[in-house]
Short mmCIF file of C-alpha atoms and ligand atoms in Angstrom, two decimals:
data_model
loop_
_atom_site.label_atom_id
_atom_site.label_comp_id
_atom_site.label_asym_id
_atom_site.label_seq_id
_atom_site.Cartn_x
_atom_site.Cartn_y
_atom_site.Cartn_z
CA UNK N 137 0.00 0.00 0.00
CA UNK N 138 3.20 2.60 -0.29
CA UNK N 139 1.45 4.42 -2.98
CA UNK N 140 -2.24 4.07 -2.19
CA UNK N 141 -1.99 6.87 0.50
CA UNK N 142 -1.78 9.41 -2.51
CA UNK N 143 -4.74 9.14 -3.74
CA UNK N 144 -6.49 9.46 -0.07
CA UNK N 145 -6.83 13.41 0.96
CA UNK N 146 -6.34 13.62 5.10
CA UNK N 147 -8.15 16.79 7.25
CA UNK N 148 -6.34 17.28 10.58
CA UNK N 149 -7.97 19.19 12.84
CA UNK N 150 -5.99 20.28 15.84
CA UNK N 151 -7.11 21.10 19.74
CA UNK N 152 -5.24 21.60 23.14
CA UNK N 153 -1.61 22.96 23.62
CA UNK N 154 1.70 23.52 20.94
CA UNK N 155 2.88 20.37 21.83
CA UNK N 156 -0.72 18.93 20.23
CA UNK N 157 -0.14 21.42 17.20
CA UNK N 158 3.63 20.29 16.60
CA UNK N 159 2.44 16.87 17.04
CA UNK N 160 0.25 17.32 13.92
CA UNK N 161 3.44 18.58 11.58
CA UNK N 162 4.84 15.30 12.99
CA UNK N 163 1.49 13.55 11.52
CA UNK N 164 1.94 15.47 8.66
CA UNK N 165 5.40 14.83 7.86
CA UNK N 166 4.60 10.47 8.79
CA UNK N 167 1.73 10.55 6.16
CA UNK N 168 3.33 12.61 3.65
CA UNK N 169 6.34 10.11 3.38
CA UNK N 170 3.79 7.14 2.49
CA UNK N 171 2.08 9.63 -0.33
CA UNK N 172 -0.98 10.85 1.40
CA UNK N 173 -2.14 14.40 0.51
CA UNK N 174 -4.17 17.11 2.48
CA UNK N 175 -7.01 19.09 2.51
CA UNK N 176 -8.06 22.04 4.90
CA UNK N 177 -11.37 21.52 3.87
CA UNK N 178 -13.11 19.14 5.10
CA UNK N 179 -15.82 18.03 3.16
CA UNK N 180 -13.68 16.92 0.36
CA UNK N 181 -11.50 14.85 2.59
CA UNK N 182 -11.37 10.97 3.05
CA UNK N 183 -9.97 11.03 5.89
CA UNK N 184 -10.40 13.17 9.01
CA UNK N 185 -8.17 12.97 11.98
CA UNK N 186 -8.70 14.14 15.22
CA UNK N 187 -5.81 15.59 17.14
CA UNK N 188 -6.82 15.84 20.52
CA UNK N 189 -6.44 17.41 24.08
CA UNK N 190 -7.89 15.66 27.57
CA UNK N 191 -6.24 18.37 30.01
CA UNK N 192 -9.76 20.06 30.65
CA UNK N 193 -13.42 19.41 30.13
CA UNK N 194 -14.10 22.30 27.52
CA UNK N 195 -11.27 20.33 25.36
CA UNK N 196 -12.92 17.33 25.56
CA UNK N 197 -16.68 18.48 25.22
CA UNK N 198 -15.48 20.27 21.76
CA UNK N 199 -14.36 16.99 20.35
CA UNK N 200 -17.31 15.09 21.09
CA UNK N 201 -19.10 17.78 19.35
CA UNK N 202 -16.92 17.81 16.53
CA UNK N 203 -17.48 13.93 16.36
CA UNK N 204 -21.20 14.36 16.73
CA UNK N 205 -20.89 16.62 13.21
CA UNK N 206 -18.66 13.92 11.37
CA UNK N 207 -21.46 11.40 12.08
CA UNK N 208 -23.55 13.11 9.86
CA UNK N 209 -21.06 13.36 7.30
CA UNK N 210 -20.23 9.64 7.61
CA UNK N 211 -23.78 8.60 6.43
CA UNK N 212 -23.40 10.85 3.33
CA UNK N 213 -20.28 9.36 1.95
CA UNK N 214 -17.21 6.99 2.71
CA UNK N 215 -15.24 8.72 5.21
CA UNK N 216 -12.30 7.31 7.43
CA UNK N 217 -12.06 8.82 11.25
CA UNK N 218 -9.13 9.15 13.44
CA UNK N 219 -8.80 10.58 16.64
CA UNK N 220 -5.55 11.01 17.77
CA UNK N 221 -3.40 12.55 20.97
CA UNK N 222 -4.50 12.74 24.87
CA UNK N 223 -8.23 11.65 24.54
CA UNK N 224 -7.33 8.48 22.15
CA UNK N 225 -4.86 7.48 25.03
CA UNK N 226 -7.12 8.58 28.14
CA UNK N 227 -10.32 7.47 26.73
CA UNK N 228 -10.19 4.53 24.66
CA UNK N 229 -12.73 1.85 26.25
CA UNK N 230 -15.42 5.12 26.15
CA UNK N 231 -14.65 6.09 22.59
CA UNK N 232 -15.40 3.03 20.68
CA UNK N 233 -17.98 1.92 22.68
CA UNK N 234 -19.71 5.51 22.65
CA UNK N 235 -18.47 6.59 19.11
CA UNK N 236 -18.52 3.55 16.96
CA UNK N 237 -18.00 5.89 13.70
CA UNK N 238 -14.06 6.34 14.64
CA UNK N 239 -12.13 3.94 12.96
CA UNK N 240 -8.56 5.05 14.06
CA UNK N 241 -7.46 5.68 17.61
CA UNK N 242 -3.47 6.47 17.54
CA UNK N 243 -2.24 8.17 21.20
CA UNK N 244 0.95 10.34 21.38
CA UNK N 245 3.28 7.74 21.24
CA UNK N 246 1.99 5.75 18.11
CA UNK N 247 2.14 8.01 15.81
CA UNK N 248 4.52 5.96 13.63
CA UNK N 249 1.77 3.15 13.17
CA UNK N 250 -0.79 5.48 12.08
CA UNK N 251 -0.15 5.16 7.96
CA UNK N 252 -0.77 1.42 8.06
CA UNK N 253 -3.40 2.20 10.42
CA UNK N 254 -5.24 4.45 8.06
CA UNK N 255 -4.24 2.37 4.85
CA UNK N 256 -5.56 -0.69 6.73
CA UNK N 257 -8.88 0.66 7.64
CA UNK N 258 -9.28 2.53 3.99
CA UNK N 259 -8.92 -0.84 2.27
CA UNK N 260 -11.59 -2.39 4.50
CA UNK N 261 -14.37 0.50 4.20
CA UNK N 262 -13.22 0.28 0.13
CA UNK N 263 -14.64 -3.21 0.27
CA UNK N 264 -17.64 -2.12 2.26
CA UNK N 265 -16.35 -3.46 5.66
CA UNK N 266 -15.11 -2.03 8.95
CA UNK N 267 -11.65 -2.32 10.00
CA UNK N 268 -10.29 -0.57 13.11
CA UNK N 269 -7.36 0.34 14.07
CA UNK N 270 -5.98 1.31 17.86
CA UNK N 271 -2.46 1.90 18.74
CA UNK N 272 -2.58 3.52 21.97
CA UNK N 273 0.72 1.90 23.87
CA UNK N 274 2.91 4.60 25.76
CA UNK N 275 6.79 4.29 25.39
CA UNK N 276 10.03 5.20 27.40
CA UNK N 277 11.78 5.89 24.20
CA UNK N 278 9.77 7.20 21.97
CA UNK N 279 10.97 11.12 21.05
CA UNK N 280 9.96 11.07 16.88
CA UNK N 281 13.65 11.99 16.83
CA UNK N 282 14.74 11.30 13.23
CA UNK N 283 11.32 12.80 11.78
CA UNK N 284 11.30 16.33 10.62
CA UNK N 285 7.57 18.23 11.07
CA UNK N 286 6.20 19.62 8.55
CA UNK N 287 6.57 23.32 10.07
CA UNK N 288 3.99 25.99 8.75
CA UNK N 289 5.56 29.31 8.73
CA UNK N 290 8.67 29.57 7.08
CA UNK N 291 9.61 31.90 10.38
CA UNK N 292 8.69 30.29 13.92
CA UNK N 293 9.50 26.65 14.33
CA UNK N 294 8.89 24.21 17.55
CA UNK N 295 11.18 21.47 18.31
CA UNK N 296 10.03 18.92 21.09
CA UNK N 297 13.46 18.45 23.22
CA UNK N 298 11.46 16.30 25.79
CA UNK N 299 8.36 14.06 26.17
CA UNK N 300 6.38 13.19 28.93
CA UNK N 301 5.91 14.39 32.48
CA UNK N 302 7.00 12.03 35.30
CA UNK N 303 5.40 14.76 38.35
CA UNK N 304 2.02 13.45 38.74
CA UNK N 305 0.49 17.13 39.69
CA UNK N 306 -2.35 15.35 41.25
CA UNK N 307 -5.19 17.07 38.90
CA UNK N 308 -3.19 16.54 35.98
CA UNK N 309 -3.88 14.11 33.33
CA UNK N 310 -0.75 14.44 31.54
CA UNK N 311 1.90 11.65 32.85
CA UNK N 312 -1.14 9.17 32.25
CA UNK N 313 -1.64 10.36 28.09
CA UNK N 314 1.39 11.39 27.66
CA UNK N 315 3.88 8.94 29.65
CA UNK N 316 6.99 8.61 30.89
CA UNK N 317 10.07 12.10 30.94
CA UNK N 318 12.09 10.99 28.06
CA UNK N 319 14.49 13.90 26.28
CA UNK N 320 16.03 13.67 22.92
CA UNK N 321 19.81 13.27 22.22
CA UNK N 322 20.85 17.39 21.97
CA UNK N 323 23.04 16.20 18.88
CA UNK N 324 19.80 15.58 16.97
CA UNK N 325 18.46 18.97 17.89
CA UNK N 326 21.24 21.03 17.09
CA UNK N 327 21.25 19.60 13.67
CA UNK N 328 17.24 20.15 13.07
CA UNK N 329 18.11 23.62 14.22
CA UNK N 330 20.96 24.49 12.01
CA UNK N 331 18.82 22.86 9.20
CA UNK N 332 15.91 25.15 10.15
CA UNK N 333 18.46 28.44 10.03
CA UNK N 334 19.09 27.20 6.43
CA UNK N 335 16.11 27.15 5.61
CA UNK N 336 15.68 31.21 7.30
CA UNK N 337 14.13 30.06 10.25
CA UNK N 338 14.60 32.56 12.94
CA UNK N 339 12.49 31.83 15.96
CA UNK N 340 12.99 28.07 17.81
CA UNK N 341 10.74 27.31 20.37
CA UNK N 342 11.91 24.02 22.70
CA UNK N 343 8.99 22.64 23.99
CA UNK N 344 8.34 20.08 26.41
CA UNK N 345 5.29 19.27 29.16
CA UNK N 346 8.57 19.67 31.93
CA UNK N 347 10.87 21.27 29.15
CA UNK N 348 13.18 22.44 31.91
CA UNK N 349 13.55 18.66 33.29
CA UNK N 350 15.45 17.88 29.89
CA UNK N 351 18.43 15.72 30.81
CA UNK N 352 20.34 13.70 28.18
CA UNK N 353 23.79 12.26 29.45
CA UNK N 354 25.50 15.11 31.22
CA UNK N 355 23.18 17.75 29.23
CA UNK N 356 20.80 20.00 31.26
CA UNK N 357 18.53 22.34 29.77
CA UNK N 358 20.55 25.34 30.23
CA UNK N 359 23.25 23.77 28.21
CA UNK N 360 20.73 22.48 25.58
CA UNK N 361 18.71 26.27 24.95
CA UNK N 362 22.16 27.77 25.07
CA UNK N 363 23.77 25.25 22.70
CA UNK N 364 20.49 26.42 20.48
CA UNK N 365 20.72 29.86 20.67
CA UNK N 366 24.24 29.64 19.85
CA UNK N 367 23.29 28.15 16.05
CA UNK N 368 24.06 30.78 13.40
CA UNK N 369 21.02 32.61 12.17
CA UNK N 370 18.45 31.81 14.69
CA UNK N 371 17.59 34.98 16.51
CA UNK N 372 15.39 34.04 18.91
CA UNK N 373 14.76 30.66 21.47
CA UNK N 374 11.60 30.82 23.47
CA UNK N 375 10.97 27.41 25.86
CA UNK N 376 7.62 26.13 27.04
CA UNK N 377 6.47 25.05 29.25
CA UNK N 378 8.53 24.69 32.34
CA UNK N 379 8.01 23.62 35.74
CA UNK N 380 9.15 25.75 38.88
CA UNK N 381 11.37 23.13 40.54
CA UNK N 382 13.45 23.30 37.48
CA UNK N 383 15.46 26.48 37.66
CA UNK N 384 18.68 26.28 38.47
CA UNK N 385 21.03 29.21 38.60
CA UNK N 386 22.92 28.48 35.30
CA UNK N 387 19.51 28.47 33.11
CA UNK N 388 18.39 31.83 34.79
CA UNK N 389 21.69 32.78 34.08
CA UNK N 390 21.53 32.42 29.89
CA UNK N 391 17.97 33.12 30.03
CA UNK N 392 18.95 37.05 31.40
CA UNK N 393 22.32 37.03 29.41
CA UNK N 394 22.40 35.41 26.92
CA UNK N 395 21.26 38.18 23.84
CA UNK N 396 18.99 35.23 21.81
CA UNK N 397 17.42 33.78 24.98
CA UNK N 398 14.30 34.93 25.33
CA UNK N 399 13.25 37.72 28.26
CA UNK N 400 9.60 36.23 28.58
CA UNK N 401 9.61 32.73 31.42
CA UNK N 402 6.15 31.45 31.61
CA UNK N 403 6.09 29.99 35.58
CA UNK N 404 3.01 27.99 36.16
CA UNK N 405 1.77 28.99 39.94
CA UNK N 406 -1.39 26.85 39.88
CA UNK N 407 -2.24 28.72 43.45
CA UNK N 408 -0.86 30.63 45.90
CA UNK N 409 -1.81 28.84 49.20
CA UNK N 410 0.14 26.30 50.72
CA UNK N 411 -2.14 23.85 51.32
CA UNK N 412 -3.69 23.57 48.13
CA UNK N 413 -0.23 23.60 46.52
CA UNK N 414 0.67 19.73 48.77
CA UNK N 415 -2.94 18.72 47.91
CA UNK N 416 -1.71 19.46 44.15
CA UNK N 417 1.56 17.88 44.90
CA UNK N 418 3.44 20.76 43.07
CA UNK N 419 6.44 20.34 45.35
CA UNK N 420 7.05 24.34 46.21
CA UNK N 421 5.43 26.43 48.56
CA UNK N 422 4.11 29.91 48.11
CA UNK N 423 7.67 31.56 49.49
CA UNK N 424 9.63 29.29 47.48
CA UNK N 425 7.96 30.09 44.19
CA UNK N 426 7.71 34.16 45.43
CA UNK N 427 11.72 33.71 45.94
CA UNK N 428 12.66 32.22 42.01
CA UNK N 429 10.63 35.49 40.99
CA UNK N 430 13.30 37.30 43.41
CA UNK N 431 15.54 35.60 41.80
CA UNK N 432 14.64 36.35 38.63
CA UNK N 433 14.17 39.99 38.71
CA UNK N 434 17.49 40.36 40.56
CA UNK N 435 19.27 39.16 37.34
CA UNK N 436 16.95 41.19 34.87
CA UNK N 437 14.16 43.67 36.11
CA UNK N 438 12.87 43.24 32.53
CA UNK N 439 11.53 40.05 31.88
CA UNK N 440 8.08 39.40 31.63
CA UNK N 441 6.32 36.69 33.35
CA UNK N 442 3.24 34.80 32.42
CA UNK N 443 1.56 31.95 34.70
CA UNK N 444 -0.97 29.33 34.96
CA UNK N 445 -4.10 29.63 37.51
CA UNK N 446 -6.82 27.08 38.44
CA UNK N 447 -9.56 28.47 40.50
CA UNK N 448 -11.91 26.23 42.53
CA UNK N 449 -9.15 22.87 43.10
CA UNK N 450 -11.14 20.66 45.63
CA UNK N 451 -11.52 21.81 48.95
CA UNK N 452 -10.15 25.54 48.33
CA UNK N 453 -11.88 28.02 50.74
CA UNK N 454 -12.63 31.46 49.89
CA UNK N 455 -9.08 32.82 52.33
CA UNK N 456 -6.96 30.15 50.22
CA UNK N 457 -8.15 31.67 47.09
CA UNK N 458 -7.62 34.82 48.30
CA UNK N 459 -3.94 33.81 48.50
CA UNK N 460 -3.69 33.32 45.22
CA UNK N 461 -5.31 36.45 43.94
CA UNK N 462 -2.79 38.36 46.60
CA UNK N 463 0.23 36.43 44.95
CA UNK N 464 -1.04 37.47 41.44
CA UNK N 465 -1.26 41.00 42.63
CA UNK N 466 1.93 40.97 44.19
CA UNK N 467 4.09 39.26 41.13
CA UNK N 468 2.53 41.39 38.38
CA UNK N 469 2.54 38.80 35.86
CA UNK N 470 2.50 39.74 31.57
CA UNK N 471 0.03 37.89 31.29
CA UNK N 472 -2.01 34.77 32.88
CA UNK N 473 -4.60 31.51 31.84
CA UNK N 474 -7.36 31.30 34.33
CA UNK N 475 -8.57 27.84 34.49
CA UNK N 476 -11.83 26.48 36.62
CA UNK N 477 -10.28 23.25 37.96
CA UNK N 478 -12.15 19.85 35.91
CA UNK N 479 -12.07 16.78 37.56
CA UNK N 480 -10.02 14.21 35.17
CA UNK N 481 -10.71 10.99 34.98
CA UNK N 482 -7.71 8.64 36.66
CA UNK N 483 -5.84 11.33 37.82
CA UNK N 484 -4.75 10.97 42.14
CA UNK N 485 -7.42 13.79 42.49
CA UNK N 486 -10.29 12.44 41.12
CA UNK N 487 -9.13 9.10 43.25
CA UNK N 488 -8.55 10.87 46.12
CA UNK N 489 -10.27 13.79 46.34
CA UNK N 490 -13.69 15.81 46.18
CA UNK N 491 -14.61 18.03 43.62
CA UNK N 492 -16.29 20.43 46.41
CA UNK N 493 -16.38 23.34 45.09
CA UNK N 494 -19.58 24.41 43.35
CA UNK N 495 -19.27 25.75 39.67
CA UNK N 496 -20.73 28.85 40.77
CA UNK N 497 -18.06 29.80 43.16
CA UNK N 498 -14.96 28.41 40.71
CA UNK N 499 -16.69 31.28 37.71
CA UNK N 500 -16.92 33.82 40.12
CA UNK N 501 -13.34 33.42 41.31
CA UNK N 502 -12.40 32.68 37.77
CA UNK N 503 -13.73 35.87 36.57
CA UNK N 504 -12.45 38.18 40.00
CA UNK N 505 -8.64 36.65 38.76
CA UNK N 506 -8.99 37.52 34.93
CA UNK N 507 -10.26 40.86 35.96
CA UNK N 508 -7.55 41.43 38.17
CA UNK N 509 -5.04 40.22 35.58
CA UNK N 510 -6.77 42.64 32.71
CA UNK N 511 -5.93 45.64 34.70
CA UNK N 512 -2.28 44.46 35.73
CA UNK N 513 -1.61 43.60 31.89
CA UNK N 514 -3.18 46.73 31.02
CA UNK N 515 -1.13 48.79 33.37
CA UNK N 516 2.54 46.83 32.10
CA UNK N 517 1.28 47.68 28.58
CA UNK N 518 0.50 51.83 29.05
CA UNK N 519 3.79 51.82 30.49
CA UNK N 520 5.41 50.73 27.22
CA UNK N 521 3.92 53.77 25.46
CA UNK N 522 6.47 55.79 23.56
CA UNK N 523 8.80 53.31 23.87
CA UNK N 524 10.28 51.33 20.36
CA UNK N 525 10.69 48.08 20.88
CA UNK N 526 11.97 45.62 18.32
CA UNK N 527 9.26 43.16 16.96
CA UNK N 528 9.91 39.99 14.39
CA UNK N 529 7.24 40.40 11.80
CA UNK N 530 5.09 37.31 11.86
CA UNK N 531 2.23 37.85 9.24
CA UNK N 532 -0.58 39.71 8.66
CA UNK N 533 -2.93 40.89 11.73
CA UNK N 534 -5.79 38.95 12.56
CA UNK N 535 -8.59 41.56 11.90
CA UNK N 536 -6.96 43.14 8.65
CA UNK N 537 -4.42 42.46 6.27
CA UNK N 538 -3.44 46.63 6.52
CA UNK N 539 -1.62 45.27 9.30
CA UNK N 540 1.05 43.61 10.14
CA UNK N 541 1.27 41.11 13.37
CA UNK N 542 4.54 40.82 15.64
CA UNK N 543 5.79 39.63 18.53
CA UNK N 544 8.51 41.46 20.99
CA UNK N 545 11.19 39.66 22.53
CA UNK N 546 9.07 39.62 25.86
CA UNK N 547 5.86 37.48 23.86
CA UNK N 548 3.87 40.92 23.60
CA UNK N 549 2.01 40.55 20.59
CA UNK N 550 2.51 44.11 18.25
CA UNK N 551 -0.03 45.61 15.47
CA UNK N 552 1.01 48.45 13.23
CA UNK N 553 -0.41 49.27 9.50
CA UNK N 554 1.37 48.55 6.57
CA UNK N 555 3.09 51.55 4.71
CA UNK N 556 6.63 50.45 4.10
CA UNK N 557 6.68 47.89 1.10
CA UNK N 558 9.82 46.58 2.00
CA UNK N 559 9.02 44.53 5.62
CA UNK N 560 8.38 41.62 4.84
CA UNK N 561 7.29 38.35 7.67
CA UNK N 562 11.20 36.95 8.93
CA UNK N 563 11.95 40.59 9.46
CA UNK N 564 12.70 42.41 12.37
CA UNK N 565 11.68 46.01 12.62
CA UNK N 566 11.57 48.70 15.06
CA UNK N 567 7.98 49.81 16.46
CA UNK N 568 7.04 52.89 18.34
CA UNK N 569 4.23 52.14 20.88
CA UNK N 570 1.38 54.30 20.98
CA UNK N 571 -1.56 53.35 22.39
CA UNK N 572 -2.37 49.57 23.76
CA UNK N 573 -4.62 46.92 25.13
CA UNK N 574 -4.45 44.41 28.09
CA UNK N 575 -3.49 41.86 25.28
CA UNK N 576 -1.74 44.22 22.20
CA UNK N 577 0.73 47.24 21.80
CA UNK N 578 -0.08 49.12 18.58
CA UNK N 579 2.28 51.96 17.32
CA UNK N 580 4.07 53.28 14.05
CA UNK N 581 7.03 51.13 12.01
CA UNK N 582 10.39 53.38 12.07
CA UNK N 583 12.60 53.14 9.48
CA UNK N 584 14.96 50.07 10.77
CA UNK N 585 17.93 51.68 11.80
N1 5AD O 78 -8.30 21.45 35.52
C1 5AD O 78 -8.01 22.73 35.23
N2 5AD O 78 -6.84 23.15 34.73
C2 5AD O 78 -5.90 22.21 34.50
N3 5AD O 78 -4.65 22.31 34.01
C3 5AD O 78 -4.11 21.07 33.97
N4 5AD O 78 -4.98 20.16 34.43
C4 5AD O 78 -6.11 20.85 34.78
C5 5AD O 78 -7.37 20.48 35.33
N5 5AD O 78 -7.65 19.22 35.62
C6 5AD O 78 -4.01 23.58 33.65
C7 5AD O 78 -2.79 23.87 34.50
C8 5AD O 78 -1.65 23.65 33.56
C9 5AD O 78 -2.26 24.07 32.25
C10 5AD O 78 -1.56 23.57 31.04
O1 5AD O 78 -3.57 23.51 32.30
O2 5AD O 78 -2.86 25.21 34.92
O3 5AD O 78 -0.49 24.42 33.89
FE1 SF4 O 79 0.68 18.10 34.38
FE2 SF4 O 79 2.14 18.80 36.54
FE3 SF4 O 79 3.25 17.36 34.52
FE4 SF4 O 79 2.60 19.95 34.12
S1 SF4 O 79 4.11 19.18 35.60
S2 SF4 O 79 2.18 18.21 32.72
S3 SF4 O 79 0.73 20.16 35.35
S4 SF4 O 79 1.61 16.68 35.91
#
């Protein structure tokens, strides 16, 4: 069947984090070696996969709509089904049982199966019969290292350094989809980074679900991302998304000096009260996190910090929320995701605890937290006004193509109009900031100097 792929036109559609989405050029680049094409439109495809995400209800309520819609398109017409990622791992017994129409389920470490998979399944429905496939075994090994992704913008690329998360946060589902910490050889991802340079890449992002755990013989992270930034032509490393127990002084160290490091750390709090943080099993304490931001800022006053919330974990009281909300108000983050907790299924939480608190009180202290967060972003952003910062054109702007979309080295996404015809997405040009948003800085393109 090496050739019978090309005729057969796959949809992915993608949900959840950028490890999901760079797990889909890795799809991409597996199917595309055995001949299959792709569509981005759905109704002429054959195949539709699937990519999904199990980390919180809402992700897993949109796919079972989305499934719901494919049913309907399944009685119209032949049509192979494939769900793939954190839900095909998590959720296998209740997805064929309660979704006969999928045919494929492939979880994150099966990826390599998934052409014979499809090919296997298109060859039965071809000869009006039902063949399904499920690869949904989790590896220690398995890091995709010798495939290339298919990466989409000719600018930005992601690299997954490491695999896996081996802390067991207890309302995290992760270390049961995803496995096992397993980090690729750093030989391998210098030379997928050099090759990306070639190509004008100029933005790596080294991603991981503990990126800063990354060991590999006597290679830490801080050796790895500086090792990266070091390659010829890349301008800019990013890293996401690490844990808190992870920062030793040598990676704070390159992240504030070295000049194609990143100044933007994303530091997942979860909450700021002590007792919810051991019920989570996160492993620092409110002081202990508060002292890496010390830290931090001591080396570099200027970079910006973003975090991850969840409101409502069981058994939080109104005081221990308030904790958090304090140590929001009292870091100052960039910018912040406010989850309500969601009980997962399997996960030491949903074993050992209750979910106690009532969906009313986890909104309202979801909503107090983003409004809270609005007015600090907004505040850090008026105080860039009339500043120029430098900004790597990324493509047009969401709302209009008279605009151009950046990024500044801190993760602050940038709008200006278009008026000089020679900036072109790769480029990096100076912007003067005049007015803002909680989320965007918008100003004027100077000449690049
Ligand atoms: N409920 C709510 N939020 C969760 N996260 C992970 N698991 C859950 C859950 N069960 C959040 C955490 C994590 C981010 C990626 O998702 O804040 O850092
Ligand atoms: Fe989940 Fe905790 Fe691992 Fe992050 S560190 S993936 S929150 S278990």
């Amino acid at each position: 069947m090496e050739k019978a792929g090309a005729a057969y036109k796959v949809h992915i559609e993608t949900f959840g984090c950028q490890m999901n989405e760079y797990d889909t050029e890795l799809v991409r680049s597996l199917l595309k070696a055995k001949g299959f094409a792709f569509t981005e439109d759905r109704e002429c495809a054959d195949v539709v996969l699937m990519n999904t995400c199990a980390i919180r209800e809402h992700a897993h309520n949109k796919v079972y709509g989305h499934l719901a819609d494919l049913k309907a398109l399944k009685r119209q017409r032949k049509l192979v089904i494939g769900v793939l990622g954190c839900m095909a791992q998590n959720l296998k017994e209740e997805l064929t049982e309660t979704v006969p129409i999928v045919d494929v389920l492939a979880g994150p470490d099966s990826y390599r199966r998934l052409p014979d998979l499809l090919t296997g399944a298109i060859a039965a429905q071809e000869k009006g019969d039902v063949q399904r496939g499920i690869a949904v075994d989790l590896s220690e090994y398995e890091t995709y290292q010798d495939i290339m992704p298919e990466q989409a913008t000719g600018i930005t690329a992601w690299i997954a350094v490491m695999r896996g998360c081996d802390n067991f946060c207890t309302f995290c589902v992760v270390p049961y989809t995803r496995g096992r910490e397993r980090s690729r050889a750093p030989q391998g991802i210098i030379r997928e980074v050099e090759h990306l340079a070639a190509q004008g890449y100029k933005q790596i992002t080294l991603l991981g679900q503990n990126v800063n755990s990354y060991r590999f013989e006597d290679w830490d992270f801080a050796r790895l991302i500086t090792a990266v930034a070091d390659v010829p032509g890349i301008e800019r490393v990013r890293f996401t998304s690490p844990h808190p127990k992870d920062f030793p002084p040598a990676l704070l160290d390159a992240v504030a000096g070295h000049p194609r490091i990143c100044k933007h750390i994303h530091l997942p709090l979860q909450v700021g009260n002590d007792r919810i943080l051991r019920l989570m099993g996160r492993t620092y304490s409110r002081k202990e996190y508060l002292d890496l931001v010390e830290d931090i800022r001591r080396r570099r006053d200027d970079i910006a910090l973003t975090t991850d919330i969840i409101c409502g974990f069981c058994t939080e009281t109104e005081e221990e929320f308030l904790d958090t909300y304090l140590t929001v108000q009292e870091v100052g983050y960039h910018a912040a995701f406010i989850f309500k907790y969601s009980e997962r299924k399997n996960t030491i939480a949903a074993r050992k605890y209750q979910d106690d608190v009532s969906e009313r009180i986890k909104s309202n202290r979801v909503t107090r937290l983003v409004e809270l967060q609005k007015a600090i972003s907004l505040r850090k952003n008026r105080s860039m006004i009339g500043q120029t910062v430098r900004v790597l054109v990324e493509g047009d702007a969401k709302k209009s193509s008279d605009q151009w979309m950046g990024r500044t080295d801190t993760n602050i996404t940038a709008v200006w109009e278009k008026r000089d015809a020679g900036t072109h997405p790769g480029d990096f040009t100076p912007i003067k900031i005049s007015h803002v948003s909680a989320t965007t800085v918008f100003g004027d393109e100077l000449p690049a100097r």
